[in-house]
Amino acid sequence: MSRPGRDDAPDRLYTLTGGRSRSAPATPFDLVTLIVAECDPVPGMQSEHAVILRLAERPTAVAEVAAELELPVSITKILLSDLLAEGRVSARHPRKADFAGLPDPDILEQVLVGLRNL
């Protein structure tokens, strides 16, 4: 099985990004950045942009968007930077509070040691 976007014709990816190979330098995207749509898709919009806006009706990670589009993350970041520049999406990193329910790392370490001793 090939990775998403791996078998896509290079000219298709070139067309999707307008020839760009990187997103804008100041864009805040990494794999866990949450994307939220700020508007609905409009007629005449690039189809991938419209799909992103529909996916991002609820906070959605960049990695999830790339998987749904079946495009490489690098191409997805370029598309997201377009939408961010137009004010059509907002981006934020998950808050520390989102991880407040995680167990203490010391307890996890003790469990790991116990499992290794089995």
CSV table of C-alpha atoms in Angstrom, one decimal:
chain,number,residue,atom,x,y,z
A,1,MET,CA,0.0,0.0,0.0
A,2,SER,CA,1.4,3.4,-0.9
A,3,ARG,CA,1.3,6.5,1.3
A,4,PRO,CA,-1.3,9.2,0.5
A,5,GLY,CA,-0.2,11.5,-2.2
A,6,ARG,CA,2.8,9.3,-3.1
A,7,ASP,CA,1.3,8.1,-6.4
A,8,ASP,CA,-0.3,11.4,-7.3
A,9,ALA,CA,1.1,12.9,-10.5
A,10,PRO,CA,3.6,15.7,-9.6
A,11,ASP,CA,1.8,18.1,-11.9
A,12,ARG,CA,-1.4,17.7,-9.9
A,13,LEU,CA,0.3,18.6,-6.7
A,14,TYR,CA,2.1,21.5,-8.5
A,15,THR,CA,-1.3,22.7,-9.7
A,16,LEU,CA,-2.9,22.4,-6.2
A,17,THR,CA,-0.3,24.6,-4.6
A,18,GLY,CA,0.3,27.1,-7.5
A,19,GLY,CA,3.8,25.8,-7.8
A,20,ARG,CA,4.8,26.4,-4.2
A,21,SER,CA,6.8,23.8,-2.3
A,22,ARG,CA,6.5,25.3,1.2
A,23,SER,CA,3.8,27.1,3.2
A,24,ALA,CA,4.3,30.7,4.2
A,25,PRO,CA,7.2,31.1,6.7
A,26,ALA,CA,5.0,32.5,9.5
A,27,THR,CA,2.4,29.8,9.4
A,28,PRO,CA,1.9,27.9,12.7
A,29,PHE,CA,1.2,24.5,11.4
A,30,ASP,CA,2.6,21.2,12.7
A,31,LEU,CA,0.8,17.8,12.8
A,32,VAL,CA,-1.2,18.5,15.9
A,33,THR,CA,-2.2,22.1,15.2
A,34,LEU,CA,-6.0,22.3,15.4
A,35,ILE,CA,-7.8,23.9,12.4
A,36,VAL,CA,-11.2,25.5,12.8
A,37,ALA,CA,-13.3,26.9,9.9
A,38,GLU,CA,-14.3,30.5,10.3
A,39,CYS,CA,-16.7,30.5,7.3
A,40,ASP,CA,-18.5,28.1,5.0
A,41,PRO,CA,-17.2,27.2,1.5
A,42,VAL,CA,-18.2,29.5,-1.3
A,43,PRO,CA,-19.0,28.7,-4.9
A,44,GLY,CA,-15.9,28.9,-7.1
A,45,MET,CA,-13.5,28.0,-4.3
A,46,GLN,CA,-10.8,25.4,-5.0
A,47,SER,CA,-12.3,22.0,-4.2
A,48,GLU,CA,-9.7,21.1,-1.7
A,49,HIS,CA,-10.2,24.4,0.2
A,50,ALA,CA,-13.9,23.6,0.3
A,51,VAL,CA,-13.3,20.1,1.7
A,52,ILE,CA,-11.0,21.6,4.4
A,53,LEU,CA,-13.6,24.1,5.5
A,54,ARG,CA,-16.2,21.3,5.8
A,55,LEU,CA,-13.8,19.1,7.7
A,56,ALA,CA,-12.8,21.9,10.1
A,57,GLU,CA,-16.4,22.8,11.2
A,58,ARG,CA,-15.1,21.3,14.5
A,59,PRO,CA,-11.4,21.5,15.5
A,60,THR,CA,-9.4,19.1,13.3
A,61,ALA,CA,-5.7,18.3,13.4
A,62,VAL,CA,-3.5,19.0,10.4
A,63,ALA,CA,-2.7,15.3,10.2
A,64,GLU,CA,-6.4,14.4,10.0
A,65,VAL,CA,-7.0,17.0,7.3
A,66,ALA,CA,-4.1,15.6,5.3
A,67,ALA,CA,-5.4,12.0,5.7
A,68,GLU,CA,-8.9,13.0,4.6
A,69,LEU,CA,-7.6,14.8,1.6
A,70,GLU,CA,-5.2,11.9,0.8
A,71,LEU,CA,-2.5,14.5,0.3
A,72,PRO,CA,1.0,14.8,1.8
A,73,VAL,CA,1.1,16.9,4.9
A,74,SER,CA,3.4,19.4,3.2
A,75,ILE,CA,0.8,20.1,0.5
A,76,THR,CA,-1.9,20.3,3.0
A,77,LYS,CA,0.0,22.9,5.0
A,78,ILE,CA,0.3,25.0,1.8
A,79,LEU,CA,-3.5,24.8,1.3
A,80,LEU,CA,-4.1,25.6,5.0
A,81,SER,CA,-1.7,28.6,4.8
A,82,ASP,CA,-3.8,30.0,1.9
A,83,LEU,CA,-7.0,29.7,4.0
A,84,LEU,CA,-5.3,31.2,7.1
A,85,ALA,CA,-4.1,34.2,5.1
A,86,GLU,CA,-7.7,34.8,3.8
A,87,GLY,CA,-9.1,34.5,7.3
A,88,ARG,CA,-11.2,31.5,6.4
A,89,VAL,CA,-9.6,29.2,9.1
A,90,SER,CA,-8.0,29.8,12.5
A,91,ALA,CA,-5.2,27.6,13.9
A,92,ARG,CA,-4.2,26.8,17.5
A,93,HIS,CA,-2.2,24.2,19.3
A,94,PRO,CA,-4.0,22.0,21.8
A,95,ARG,CA,-4.0,23.5,25.3
A,96,LYS,CA,-2.2,21.9,28.2
A,97,ALA,CA,-5.6,21.7,29.8
A,98,ASP,CA,-6.6,19.3,27.0
A,99,PHE,CA,-4.1,16.8,28.5
A,100,ALA,CA,-5.0,17.4,32.2
A,101,GLY,CA,-6.6,14.0,32.5
A,102,LEU,CA,-3.5,12.1,31.6
A,103,PRO,CA,-1.9,9.9,34.3
A,104,ASP,CA,1.2,10.9,36.1
A,105,PRO,CA,4.4,9.9,34.2
A,106,ASP,CA,5.9,8.3,37.3
A,107,ILE,CA,2.9,5.9,37.5
A,108,LEU,CA,3.3,5.1,33.9
A,109,GLU,CA,6.9,4.3,34.4
A,110,GLN,CA,6.1,2.0,37.3
A,111,VAL,CA,3.5,0.2,35.2
A,112,LEU,CA,6.1,-0.2,32.4
A,113,VAL,CA,8.7,-1.7,34.8
A,114,GLY,CA,6.0,-4.1,36.2
A,115,LEU,CA,5.1,-5.2,32.7
A,116,ARG,CA,8.7,-5.8,31.8
A,117,ASN,CA,9.1,-8.0,34.9
A,118,LEU,CA,6.3,-10.3,33.9
